[in-house]
Short mmCIF file of C-alpha atoms in Angstrom, two decimals:
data_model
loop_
_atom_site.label_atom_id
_atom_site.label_comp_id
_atom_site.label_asym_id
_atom_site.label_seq_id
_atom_site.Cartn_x
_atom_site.Cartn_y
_atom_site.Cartn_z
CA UNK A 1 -17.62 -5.15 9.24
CA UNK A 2 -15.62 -7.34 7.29
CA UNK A 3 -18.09 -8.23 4.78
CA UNK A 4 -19.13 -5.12 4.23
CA UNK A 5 -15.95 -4.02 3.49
CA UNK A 6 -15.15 -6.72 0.96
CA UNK A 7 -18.68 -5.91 -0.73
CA UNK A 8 -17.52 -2.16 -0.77
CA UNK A 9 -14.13 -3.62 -2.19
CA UNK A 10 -15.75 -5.24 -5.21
CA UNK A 11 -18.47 -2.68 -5.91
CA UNK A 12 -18.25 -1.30 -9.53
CA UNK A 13 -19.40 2.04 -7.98
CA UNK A 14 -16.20 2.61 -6.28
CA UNK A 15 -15.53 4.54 -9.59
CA UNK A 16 -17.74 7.21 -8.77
CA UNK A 17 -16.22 8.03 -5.91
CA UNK A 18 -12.85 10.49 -5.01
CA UNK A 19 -12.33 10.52 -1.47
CA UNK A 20 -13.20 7.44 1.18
CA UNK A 21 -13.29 8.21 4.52
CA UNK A 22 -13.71 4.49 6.96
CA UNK A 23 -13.96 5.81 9.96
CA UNK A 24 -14.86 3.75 12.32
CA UNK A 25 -16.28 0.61 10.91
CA UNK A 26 -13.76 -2.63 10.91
CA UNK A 27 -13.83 -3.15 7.79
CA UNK A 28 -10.87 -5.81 8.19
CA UNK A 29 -7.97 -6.57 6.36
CA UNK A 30 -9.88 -8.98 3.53
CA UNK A 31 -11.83 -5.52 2.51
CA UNK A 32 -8.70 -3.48 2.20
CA UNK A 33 -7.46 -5.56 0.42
CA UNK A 34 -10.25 -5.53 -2.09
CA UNK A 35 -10.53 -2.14 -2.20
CA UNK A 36 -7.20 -1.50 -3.34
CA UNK A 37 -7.01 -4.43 -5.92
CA UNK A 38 -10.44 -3.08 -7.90
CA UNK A 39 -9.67 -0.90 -10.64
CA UNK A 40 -12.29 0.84 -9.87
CA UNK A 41 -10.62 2.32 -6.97
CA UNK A 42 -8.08 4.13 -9.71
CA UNK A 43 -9.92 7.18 -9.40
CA UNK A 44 -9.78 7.50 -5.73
CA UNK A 45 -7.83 10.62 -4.95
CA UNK A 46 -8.02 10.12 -0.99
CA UNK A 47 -8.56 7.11 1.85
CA UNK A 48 -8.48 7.91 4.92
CA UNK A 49 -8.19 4.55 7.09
CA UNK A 50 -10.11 5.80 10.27
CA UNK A 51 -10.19 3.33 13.08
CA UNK A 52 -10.63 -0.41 11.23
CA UNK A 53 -8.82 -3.16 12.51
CA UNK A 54 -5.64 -2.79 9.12
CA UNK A 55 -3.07 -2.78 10.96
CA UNK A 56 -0.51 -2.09 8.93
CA UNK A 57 -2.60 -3.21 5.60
CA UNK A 58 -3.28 0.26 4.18
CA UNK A 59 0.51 1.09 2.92
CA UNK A 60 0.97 -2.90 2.32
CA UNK A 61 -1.93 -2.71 -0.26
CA UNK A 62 -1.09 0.31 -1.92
CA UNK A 63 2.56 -0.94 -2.62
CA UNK A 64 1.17 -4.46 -3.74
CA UNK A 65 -1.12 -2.31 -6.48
CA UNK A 66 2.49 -0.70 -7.67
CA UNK A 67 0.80 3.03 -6.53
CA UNK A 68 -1.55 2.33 -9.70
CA UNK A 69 -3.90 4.52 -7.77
CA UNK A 70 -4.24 7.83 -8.63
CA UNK A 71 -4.18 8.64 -4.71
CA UNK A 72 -3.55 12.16 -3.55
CA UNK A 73 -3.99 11.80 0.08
CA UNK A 74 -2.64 8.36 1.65
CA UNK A 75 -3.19 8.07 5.86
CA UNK A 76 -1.47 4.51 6.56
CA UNK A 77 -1.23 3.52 10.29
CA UNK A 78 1.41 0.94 11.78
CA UNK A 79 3.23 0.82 8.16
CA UNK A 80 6.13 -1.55 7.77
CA UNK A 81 9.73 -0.88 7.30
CA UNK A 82 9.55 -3.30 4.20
CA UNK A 83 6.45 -1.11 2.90
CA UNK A 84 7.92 2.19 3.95
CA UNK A 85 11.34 1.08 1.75
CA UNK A 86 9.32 -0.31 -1.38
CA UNK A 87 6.95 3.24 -1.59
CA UNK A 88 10.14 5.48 -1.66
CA UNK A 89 11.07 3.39 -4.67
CA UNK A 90 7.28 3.01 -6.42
CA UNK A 91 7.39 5.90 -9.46
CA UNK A 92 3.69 5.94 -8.92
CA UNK A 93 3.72 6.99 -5.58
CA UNK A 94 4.94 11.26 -7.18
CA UNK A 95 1.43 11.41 -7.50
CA UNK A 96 0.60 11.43 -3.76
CA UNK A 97 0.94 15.19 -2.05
CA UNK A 98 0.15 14.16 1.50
CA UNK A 99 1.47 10.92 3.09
CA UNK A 100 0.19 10.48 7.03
CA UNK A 101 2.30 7.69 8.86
CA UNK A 102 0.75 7.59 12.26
CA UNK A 103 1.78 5.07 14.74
CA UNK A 104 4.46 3.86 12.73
CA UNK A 105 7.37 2.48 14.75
CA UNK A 106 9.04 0.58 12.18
CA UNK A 107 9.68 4.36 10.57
CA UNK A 108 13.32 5.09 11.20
CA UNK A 109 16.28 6.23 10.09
CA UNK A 110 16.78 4.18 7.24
CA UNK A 111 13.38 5.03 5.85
CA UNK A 112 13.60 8.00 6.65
CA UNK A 113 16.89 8.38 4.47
CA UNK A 114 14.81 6.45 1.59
CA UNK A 115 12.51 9.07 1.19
CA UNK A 116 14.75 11.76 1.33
CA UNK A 117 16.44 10.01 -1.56
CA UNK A 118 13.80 8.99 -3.16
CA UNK A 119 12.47 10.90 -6.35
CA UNK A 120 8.84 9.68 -6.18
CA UNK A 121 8.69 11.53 -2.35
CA UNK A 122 10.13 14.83 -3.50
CA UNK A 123 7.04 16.97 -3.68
CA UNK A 124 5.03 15.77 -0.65
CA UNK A 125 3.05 18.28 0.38
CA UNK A 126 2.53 16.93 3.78
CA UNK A 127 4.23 13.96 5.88
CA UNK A 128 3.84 13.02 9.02
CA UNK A 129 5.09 10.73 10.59
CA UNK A 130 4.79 9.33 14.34
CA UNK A 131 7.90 7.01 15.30
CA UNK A 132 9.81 6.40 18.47
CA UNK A 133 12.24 4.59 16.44
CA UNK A 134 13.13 8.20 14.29
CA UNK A 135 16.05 9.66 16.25
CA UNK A 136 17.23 13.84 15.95
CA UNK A 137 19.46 12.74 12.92
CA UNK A 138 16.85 11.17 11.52
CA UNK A 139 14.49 13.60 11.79
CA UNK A 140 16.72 16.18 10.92
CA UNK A 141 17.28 14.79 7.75
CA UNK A 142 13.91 14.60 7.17
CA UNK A 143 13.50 18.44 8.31
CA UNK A 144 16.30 19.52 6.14
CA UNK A 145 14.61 17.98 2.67
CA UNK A 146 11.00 18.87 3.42
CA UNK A 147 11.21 21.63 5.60
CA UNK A 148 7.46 22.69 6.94
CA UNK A 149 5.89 19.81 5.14
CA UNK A 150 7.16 17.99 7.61
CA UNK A 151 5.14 17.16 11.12
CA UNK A 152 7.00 14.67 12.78
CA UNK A 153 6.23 13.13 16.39
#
């Protein structure tokens, strides 16, 4: 719960550790925000956000630490327009190689022409994104830049 969560999120341990999969355990908003404001967490190459109760948190949090993190592997539900715009501009965010977007509405053709601009978003690996807001030219445009990297719903 949401205590545990904010324990996890000031644990000194949290530098041991590489990947963090939630799952399902509402961890709340207060303890992703913790988590991603340790420095500890630096070393965390992958979060996977599970089903907790964020919202869209995860991708607000990881802009509001400047992409500090040396995440690989970022899944962000529900993400924000505003948050979607400020990660195609973070230079920290090159490091990630796998960006999931799921149940994202606010992704749309504007973002989606932000990351294809963006430098930082070049060398995803992976994105996928799921928006009924992203119409054919939007997704084309996204399909044109990163080809099969691309899963987009």
């Amino acid at each position: 719960g949401s205590d545990g969560g904010k324990a996890l999120g000031g644990s000194k341990q949290l530098g041991s550790l590489r990947k963090l999969v939630l799952g399902y355990n509402w961890m709340g908003v207060h303890g992703m925000r913790a988590l991603l404001a340790n420095p500890a967490a630096a070393g965390l190459e992958e979060i996977r956000s599970g089903d907790n109760n964020f919202g869209s948190e995860v991708l607000a949090s990881y802009v509001k630490a400047r992409a500090e993190l040396g995440l690989l592997h970022l899944r962000a539900p529900e993400a924000r327009k505003k948050d979607l715009l400020a990660l195609a501009k973070l230079p920290g965010a090159a490091r990630l190689i796998a960006l999931e977007l799921p149940m994202s509405p606010e992704f749309d053709d504007e973002v989606a022409a932000a990351f294809v601009a963006s430098p930082h978003l070049k060398d995803l690996g992976l994105l996928e994104v799921h928006s009924p807001n992203l119409t054919a030219r939007g997704r084309e445009q996204l399909a044109a830049h990163y080809g099969t990297r691309l899963i987009a719903a």
